[in-house]
Amino acid sequence: MKSNKNDEYIKAFYENRKSKNFAILGIIIFMVVLFFFITILRMDVTA
Amino acid sequence: MPSIAVNTKDVSQDTNNLGSPYDYINLMKPRVMSLVVFTAFVGYYNAVPVLDSSINPFLALIGIFAIALGAGASGVLNQWYDKDIDVLMDRTKNRPIPSGKIQPSEALSFGIITSILSIIILGLSINWLAASLLAFTIFFYAVVYTMWLKRHTVQNIVIGGAAGAFPPIIGHICATGSIGIEALILFLIIFLWTPPHFWALALINKSDYRVAKIPMLPIVYGDMTTRKNIFIYSLLLMPCVYLPWILNYSGNFYVIVVTLLNIEFIRRSISVLKENKDSEKGLFVYSIFYLSILFASICFDKLISNFMIG
């Protein structure tokens, strides 16, 4: 019984950590795109 | 077979405290963020016509996003520091940190990272003067107000109100690159609006503040002094909202709207002074409506004048 409970906790822990890592990856990608656009817009390449 | 040595108790705490995206959004005080974004936008929009060449609209959007992020970051730092008193108050006990959804250390790192990011984004996308004022606003709210004024002086929300009044100045700097008199007037309006708004809330949640030992005006000097101060600050606010019209920054539409808003604000302040039932709640709710409509009318008035000019 105790072993099952332990396994559930470990599974939940790794699932949570995985989704958190994906969230951080998403934020990093968003920031890369954001800073790219800021650079392009500040350069005023469209003018 | 490889074994994973994890303490069950620790894991249980970790899994419960990682927090969902929804918890992180709540941690950023989205309602306060929306008001900050709105007032910053009005400060920006109000200043735009004086420009020879306006800012790229995408950069302006990124700037507004940075201001929202900065406002959220200061809300996170505020909740991190106030975790010990939030858990004592009914109004705040369900916030992500006291309810155990997010660990305090997670909130602190989240708050610091978003603060730095918001300043860098605003500096790179708009200008560094606006970014400096955003940095000062975050510092003022998180350190001066939250860590110092809130727990030590009865004037906490009067002085701390400046933090909420800076966004229109940031918006103005985004548009012009300098601090203008229109922005200072908007600052003054929010600064004088804050005490009646928060003291009405303090009267409603008096027992909460007493439990948490926060020196709000009703706790230290009693209800009647608070009611009198609400009325005095309401009287001070009334002439100030006419300044944009007196100095010719806003037109007749604005003056008609603020006159109507003022009449109701004074009526509700008198009602609070007379200790009428539920008058504090009425004033608190109305004060949010008051500020929103006042700022919207500044924008609308500008829109009308732009349309008239063609």
Coordinates of C-alpha atoms in Angstrom, one line a residue:
Chain A
M1 CA 0.0 0.0 0.0
K2 CA 2.7 2.4 1.1
S3 CA 4.7 1.6 -2.1
N4 CA 1.7 2.4 -4.3
K5 CA 1.2 5.7 -2.6
N6 CA 4.9 6.5 -3.0
D7 CA 4.8 5.7 -6.7
E8 CA 1.8 8.0 -7.2
Y9 CA 3.6 10.8 -5.5
I10 CA 6.7 10.2 -7.7
K11 CA 4.6 10.0 -10.8
A12 CA 2.7 13.2 -10.0
F13 CA 6.0 15.0 -9.1
Y14 CA 7.6 14.2 -12.4
E15 CA 4.5 15.1 -14.4
N16 CA 4.3 18.4 -12.6
R17 CA 8.0 19.1 -13.2
K18 CA 7.6 18.1 -16.9
S19 CA 4.7 20.6 -17.4
K20 CA 6.6 23.3 -15.6
N21 CA 9.7 22.7 -17.8
F22 CA 7.5 23.0 -20.9
A23 CA 6.0 26.2 -19.6
I24 CA 9.5 27.6 -19.1
L25 CA 10.5 26.5 -22.6
G26 CA 7.5 28.3 -24.0
I27 CA 8.4 31.5 -22.1
I28 CA 12.0 31.3 -23.4
I29 CA 10.8 30.9 -27.0
F30 CA 8.3 33.8 -26.5
M31 CA 11.1 36.0 -25.2
V32 CA 13.4 35.1 -28.1
V33 CA 10.6 36.0 -30.6
L34 CA 9.7 39.2 -28.6
F35 CA 13.3 40.5 -28.5
F36 CA 13.7 39.6 -32.2
F37 CA 10.6 41.7 -33.1
I38 CA 11.8 44.6 -30.8
T39 CA 15.1 44.6 -32.6
I40 CA 13.5 44.6 -36.1
L41 CA 10.9 47.3 -35.2
R42 CA 13.6 49.5 -33.5
M43 CA 15.7 49.2 -36.6
D44 CA 12.7 50.4 -38.6
V45 CA 13.5 48.2 -41.5
T46 CA 10.0 48.7 -43.0
A47 CA 10.7 52.5 -43.6
Chain B
M1 CA 16.5 -1.9 -11.3
P2 CA 17.3 1.7 -10.6
S3 CA 15.7 3.1 -7.5
I4 CA 14.6 6.7 -6.9
A5 CA 15.3 7.9 -3.4
V6 CA 12.6 10.5 -2.8
N7 CA 11.2 11.4 0.5
T8 CA 7.4 11.0 0.2
K9 CA 6.6 14.0 2.4
D10 CA 8.9 16.3 0.5
V11 CA 7.5 15.1 -2.8
S12 CA 3.9 15.6 -1.6
Q13 CA 4.7 19.2 -0.7
D14 CA 6.5 19.8 -4.0
T15 CA 3.7 18.3 -6.1
N16 CA 1.1 20.5 -4.3
N17 CA 3.2 23.6 -4.5
L18 CA 4.3 23.8 -8.1
G19 CA 1.2 25.8 -9.0
S20 CA -0.8 25.9 -12.2
P21 CA -0.6 28.8 -14.7
Y22 CA -3.9 30.0 -13.3
D23 CA -2.3 30.3 -9.9
Y24 CA 0.6 32.3 -11.3
I25 CA -1.9 34.7 -13.1
N26 CA -3.8 35.1 -9.8
L27 CA -0.5 35.8 -8.1
M28 CA 0.0 38.8 -10.4
K29 CA -3.2 40.5 -9.2
P30 CA -4.9 40.6 -12.7
R31 CA -7.5 43.2 -11.7
V32 CA -4.9 45.6 -10.4
M33 CA -2.9 44.9 -13.6
S34 CA -5.8 45.8 -15.8
L35 CA -6.3 49.1 -14.0
V36 CA -2.6 49.9 -14.3
V37 CA -2.6 49.0 -18.0
F38 CA -5.7 51.2 -18.6
T39 CA -4.3 54.3 -16.8
A40 CA -0.9 53.9 -18.5
F41 CA -2.6 53.6 -21.9
V42 CA -4.6 56.8 -21.1
G43 CA -1.3 58.6 -20.2
Y44 CA 0.1 57.4 -23.5
Y45 CA -2.8 58.1 -25.7
N46 CA -3.3 61.6 -24.1
A47 CA 0.3 62.5 -25.1
V48 CA 0.4 61.0 -28.6
P49 CA -1.0 63.9 -30.7
V50 CA 1.8 66.2 -29.6
L51 CA 4.3 64.0 -31.5
D52 CA 5.6 64.7 -34.9
S53 CA 6.0 61.0 -35.7
S54 CA 4.2 58.5 -33.5
I55 CA 5.7 55.4 -32.1
N56 CA 5.3 52.2 -34.0
P57 CA 2.0 50.7 -32.8
F58 CA 3.6 47.3 -32.3
L59 CA 6.3 48.8 -30.1
A60 CA 3.6 50.6 -28.1
L61 CA 1.8 47.3 -27.6
I62 CA 5.0 45.7 -26.4
G63 CA 5.5 48.7 -24.1
I64 CA 2.0 48.2 -22.6
F65 CA 2.7 44.5 -22.2
A66 CA 5.9 45.4 -20.3
I67 CA 4.0 47.8 -18.0
A68 CA 1.4 45.1 -17.3
L69 CA 4.3 42.6 -16.6
G70 CA 5.9 45.1 -14.2
A71 CA 2.6 45.7 -12.4
G72 CA 2.1 42.0 -12.1
A73 CA 5.6 41.5 -10.8
S74 CA 5.1 44.1 -8.0
G75 CA 1.9 42.3 -7.1
V76 CA 3.8 39.0 -6.8
L77 CA 6.5 40.6 -4.6
N78 CA 3.8 42.2 -2.5
Q79 CA 2.1 38.8 -2.0
W80 CA 5.4 37.1 -1.2
Y81 CA 6.2 39.5 1.5
D82 CA 2.7 39.6 2.9
K83 CA 2.3 35.8 3.2
D84 CA 2.3 35.9 7.0
I85 CA -0.6 38.4 7.2
D86 CA -2.5 37.2 4.1
V87 CA -3.1 33.9 5.8
L88 CA -4.8 35.7 8.7
M89 CA -7.3 37.7 6.7
D90 CA -10.5 36.3 5.2
R91 CA -10.1 38.6 2.1
T92 CA -6.6 37.3 1.3
K93 CA -6.4 33.8 2.8
N94 CA -7.3 32.1 -0.5
R95 CA -4.4 33.8 -2.4
P96 CA -2.0 31.3 -4.0
I97 CA 0.7 31.5 -1.4
P98 CA -1.3 31.3 1.9
S99 CA -3.5 28.6 0.3
G100 CA -0.4 26.6 -0.4
K101 CA -0.7 26.5 -4.2
I102 CA 2.6 28.2 -4.7
Q103 CA 5.7 28.1 -2.6
P104 CA 7.0 31.4 -1.3
S105 CA 10.4 30.8 -2.8
E106 CA 8.8 30.1 -6.2
A107 CA 6.8 33.4 -5.9
L108 CA 9.9 35.4 -5.0
S109 CA 12.0 34.1 -7.9
F110 CA 9.0 34.6 -10.2
G111 CA 8.5 38.2 -8.9
I112 CA 12.2 39.1 -9.3
I113 CA 12.5 37.6 -12.8
T114 CA 9.3 39.2 -14.1
S115 CA 10.4 42.6 -12.6
I116 CA 13.7 42.5 -14.4
L117 CA 12.2 41.3 -17.7
S118 CA 9.5 44.0 -17.7
I119 CA 12.2 46.7 -17.2
I120 CA 14.4 45.3 -19.9
I121 CA 11.5 44.9 -22.4
L122 CA 10.3 48.5 -21.8
G123 CA 13.8 49.9 -22.0
L124 CA 14.5 48.1 -25.3
S125 CA 11.2 48.6 -26.9
I126 CA 10.4 52.2 -25.9
N127 CA 13.0 54.1 -23.9
W128 CA 15.1 53.9 -20.7
L129 CA 13.5 56.8 -18.9
A130 CA 10.1 55.0 -19.0
A131 CA 11.9 51.8 -17.9
S132 CA 13.6 53.6 -15.0
L133 CA 10.3 54.9 -13.8
L134 CA 8.8 51.4 -14.1
A135 CA 11.7 50.1 -12.0
F136 CA 11.1 52.9 -9.4
T137 CA 7.4 52.1 -9.3
I138 CA 8.1 48.4 -8.7
F139 CA 10.6 49.3 -6.0
F140 CA 8.1 51.8 -4.4
Y141 CA 5.3 49.4 -4.3
A142 CA 7.2 46.3 -3.3
V143 CA 9.7 47.8 -0.9
V144 CA 8.6 51.3 0.3
Y145 CA 4.9 50.5 0.5
T146 CA 4.7 46.7 1.2
M147 CA 7.8 46.3 3.4
W148 CA 7.9 49.6 5.2
L149 CA 4.8 51.8 5.1
K150 CA 2.0 49.2 5.2
R151 CA 2.9 47.8 8.6
H152 CA 4.4 50.9 10.2
T153 CA 2.3 54.0 9.5
V154 CA -1.4 55.0 9.4
Q155 CA -0.5 57.0 6.3
N156 CA 0.4 53.8 4.5
I157 CA -2.1 54.0 1.6
V158 CA -1.8 57.8 1.3
I159 CA 2.0 57.7 0.5
G160 CA 1.8 54.2 -1.0
G161 CA -0.9 55.5 -3.4
A162 CA 1.9 57.1 -5.4
A163 CA 2.8 53.6 -6.7
G164 CA -0.6 53.3 -8.3
A165 CA -0.4 56.8 -9.7
F166 CA 2.9 56.4 -11.6
P167 CA 1.5 54.4 -14.6
P168 CA 0.0 57.4 -16.5
I169 CA 3.4 59.1 -16.2
I170 CA 5.1 56.0 -17.6
G171 CA 2.6 56.0 -20.5
H172 CA 3.3 59.7 -21.1
I173 CA 7.0 59.1 -21.2
C174 CA 6.5 56.2 -23.6
A175 CA 4.8 58.6 -26.0
T176 CA 7.0 61.7 -25.6
G177 CA 10.2 60.7 -24.0
S178 CA 9.7 63.2 -21.2
I179 CA 7.4 64.0 -18.2
G180 CA 4.6 66.3 -19.1
I181 CA 2.2 68.4 -17.0
E182 CA -0.8 66.3 -18.3
A183 CA 0.8 63.2 -16.8
L184 CA 1.4 64.9 -13.5
I185 CA -2.3 65.9 -13.4
L186 CA -3.3 62.3 -14.0
F187 CA -0.8 61.3 -11.2
L188 CA -2.5 63.8 -8.8
I189 CA -6.0 62.5 -9.6
I190 CA -5.1 58.9 -8.8
F191 CA -3.0 60.0 -5.8
L192 CA -6.0 61.8 -4.3
W193 CA -8.5 59.1 -5.3
T194 CA -6.6 56.3 -3.5
P195 CA -7.3 57.3 0.2
P196 CA -11.1 57.4 -0.1
H197 CA -11.0 54.1 -2.2
F198 CA -8.8 52.2 0.3
W199 CA -10.3 53.6 3.5
A200 CA -13.7 52.6 2.3
L201 CA -12.2 49.1 1.9
A202 CA -10.6 49.3 5.3
L203 CA -13.9 50.2 6.9
I204 CA -15.5 47.1 5.3
N205 CA -12.6 44.7 6.3
K206 CA -11.8 46.3 9.6
S207 CA -11.8 43.0 11.5
D208 CA -9.3 41.5 9.0
Y209 CA -6.9 44.4 9.4
R210 CA -7.2 44.2 13.2
V211 CA -6.3 40.5 13.2
A212 CA -3.3 41.1 11.0
K213 CA -2.3 44.2 13.1
I214 CA -2.0 46.5 10.1
P215 CA -2.3 50.1 11.2
M216 CA -5.1 51.2 8.9
L217 CA -6.9 54.4 9.8
P218 CA -10.1 52.8 11.2
I219 CA -8.0 50.6 13.5
V220 CA -5.8 53.4 14.9
Y221 CA -8.1 56.4 15.0
G222 CA -11.5 54.8 14.7
D223 CA -14.4 54.8 12.2
M224 CA -15.5 58.5 12.5
T225 CA -12.0 59.9 11.9
T226 CA -11.8 57.6 8.8
R227 CA -15.2 58.8 7.6
K228 CA -14.1 62.4 8.0
N229 CA -10.8 61.8 6.2
I230 CA -12.7 60.0 3.3
F231 CA -14.9 63.1 3.0
I232 CA -11.9 65.5 3.1
Y233 CA -9.9 63.6 0.4
S234 CA -13.1 63.4 -1.7
L235 CA -13.4 67.2 -1.5
L236 CA -9.7 67.6 -2.4
L237 CA -10.2 65.3 -5.4
M238 CA -13.2 67.1 -6.8
P239 CA -11.4 70.3 -8.1
C240 CA -8.3 68.4 -9.2
V241 CA -10.3 66.4 -11.8
Y242 CA -11.1 69.7 -13.5
L243 CA -7.5 70.5 -14.1
P244 CA -7.3 68.8 -17.5
W245 CA -10.2 71.0 -18.6
I246 CA -8.9 74.2 -17.0
L247 CA -5.5 73.7 -18.6
N248 CA -7.2 73.0 -21.9
Y249 CA -6.0 69.4 -22.2
S250 CA -9.6 68.1 -22.3
G251 CA -12.8 69.5 -23.6
N252 CA -16.5 70.0 -22.8
F253 CA -17.4 66.3 -23.0
Y254 CA -14.9 65.5 -20.2
V255 CA -16.1 68.3 -18.0
I256 CA -19.7 67.2 -18.3
V257 CA -18.8 63.6 -17.4
V258 CA -16.6 64.5 -14.4
T259 CA -19.3 66.9 -13.0
L260 CA -21.8 64.1 -13.0
L261 CA -19.2 61.7 -11.5
N262 CA -18.3 64.2 -8.8
I263 CA -21.9 64.8 -7.8
E264 CA -22.3 61.1 -7.1
F265 CA -18.9 60.7 -5.5
I266 CA -19.7 63.5 -3.0
R267 CA -23.2 62.1 -2.4
R268 CA -21.6 58.7 -1.5
S269 CA -18.9 60.3 0.7
I270 CA -21.6 62.2 2.6
S271 CA -23.5 58.9 3.0
V272 CA -20.3 57.4 4.5
L273 CA -19.9 60.4 6.8
K274 CA -23.5 59.9 8.0
E275 CA -22.8 56.2 8.7
N276 CA -25.5 55.0 6.4
K277 CA -25.9 51.2 6.1
D278 CA -23.5 49.7 3.4
S279 CA -22.4 53.2 2.4
E280 CA -18.7 52.1 2.6
K281 CA -19.2 49.2 0.2
G282 CA -21.2 51.6 -2.1
L283 CA -18.3 54.1 -2.1
F284 CA -15.7 51.4 -2.7
V285 CA -17.5 50.0 -5.7
Y286 CA -18.4 53.4 -7.1
S287 CA -14.8 54.7 -6.7
I288 CA -13.6 52.0 -9.2
F289 CA -16.3 53.0 -11.6
Y290 CA -15.5 56.7 -11.0
L291 CA -11.8 56.3 -12.0
S292 CA -12.5 54.0 -14.9
I293 CA -15.1 56.4 -16.5
L294 CA -13.0 59.5 -15.7
F295 CA -10.0 58.0 -17.6
A296 CA -12.1 56.7 -20.4
S297 CA -13.7 60.1 -20.8
I298 CA -10.2 61.7 -21.2
C299 CA -9.5 59.2 -24.0
F300 CA -13.0 59.7 -25.6
D301 CA -12.6 63.5 -25.3
K302 CA -9.3 63.3 -27.1
L303 CA -10.9 61.1 -29.7
I304 CA -13.6 63.7 -30.3
S305 CA -11.1 66.5 -30.6
N306 CA -8.9 64.5 -33.1
F307 CA -12.0 63.8 -35.1
M308 CA -13.0 67.4 -35.1
I309 CA -9.6 68.5 -36.2
G310 CA -9.8 65.9 -38.9

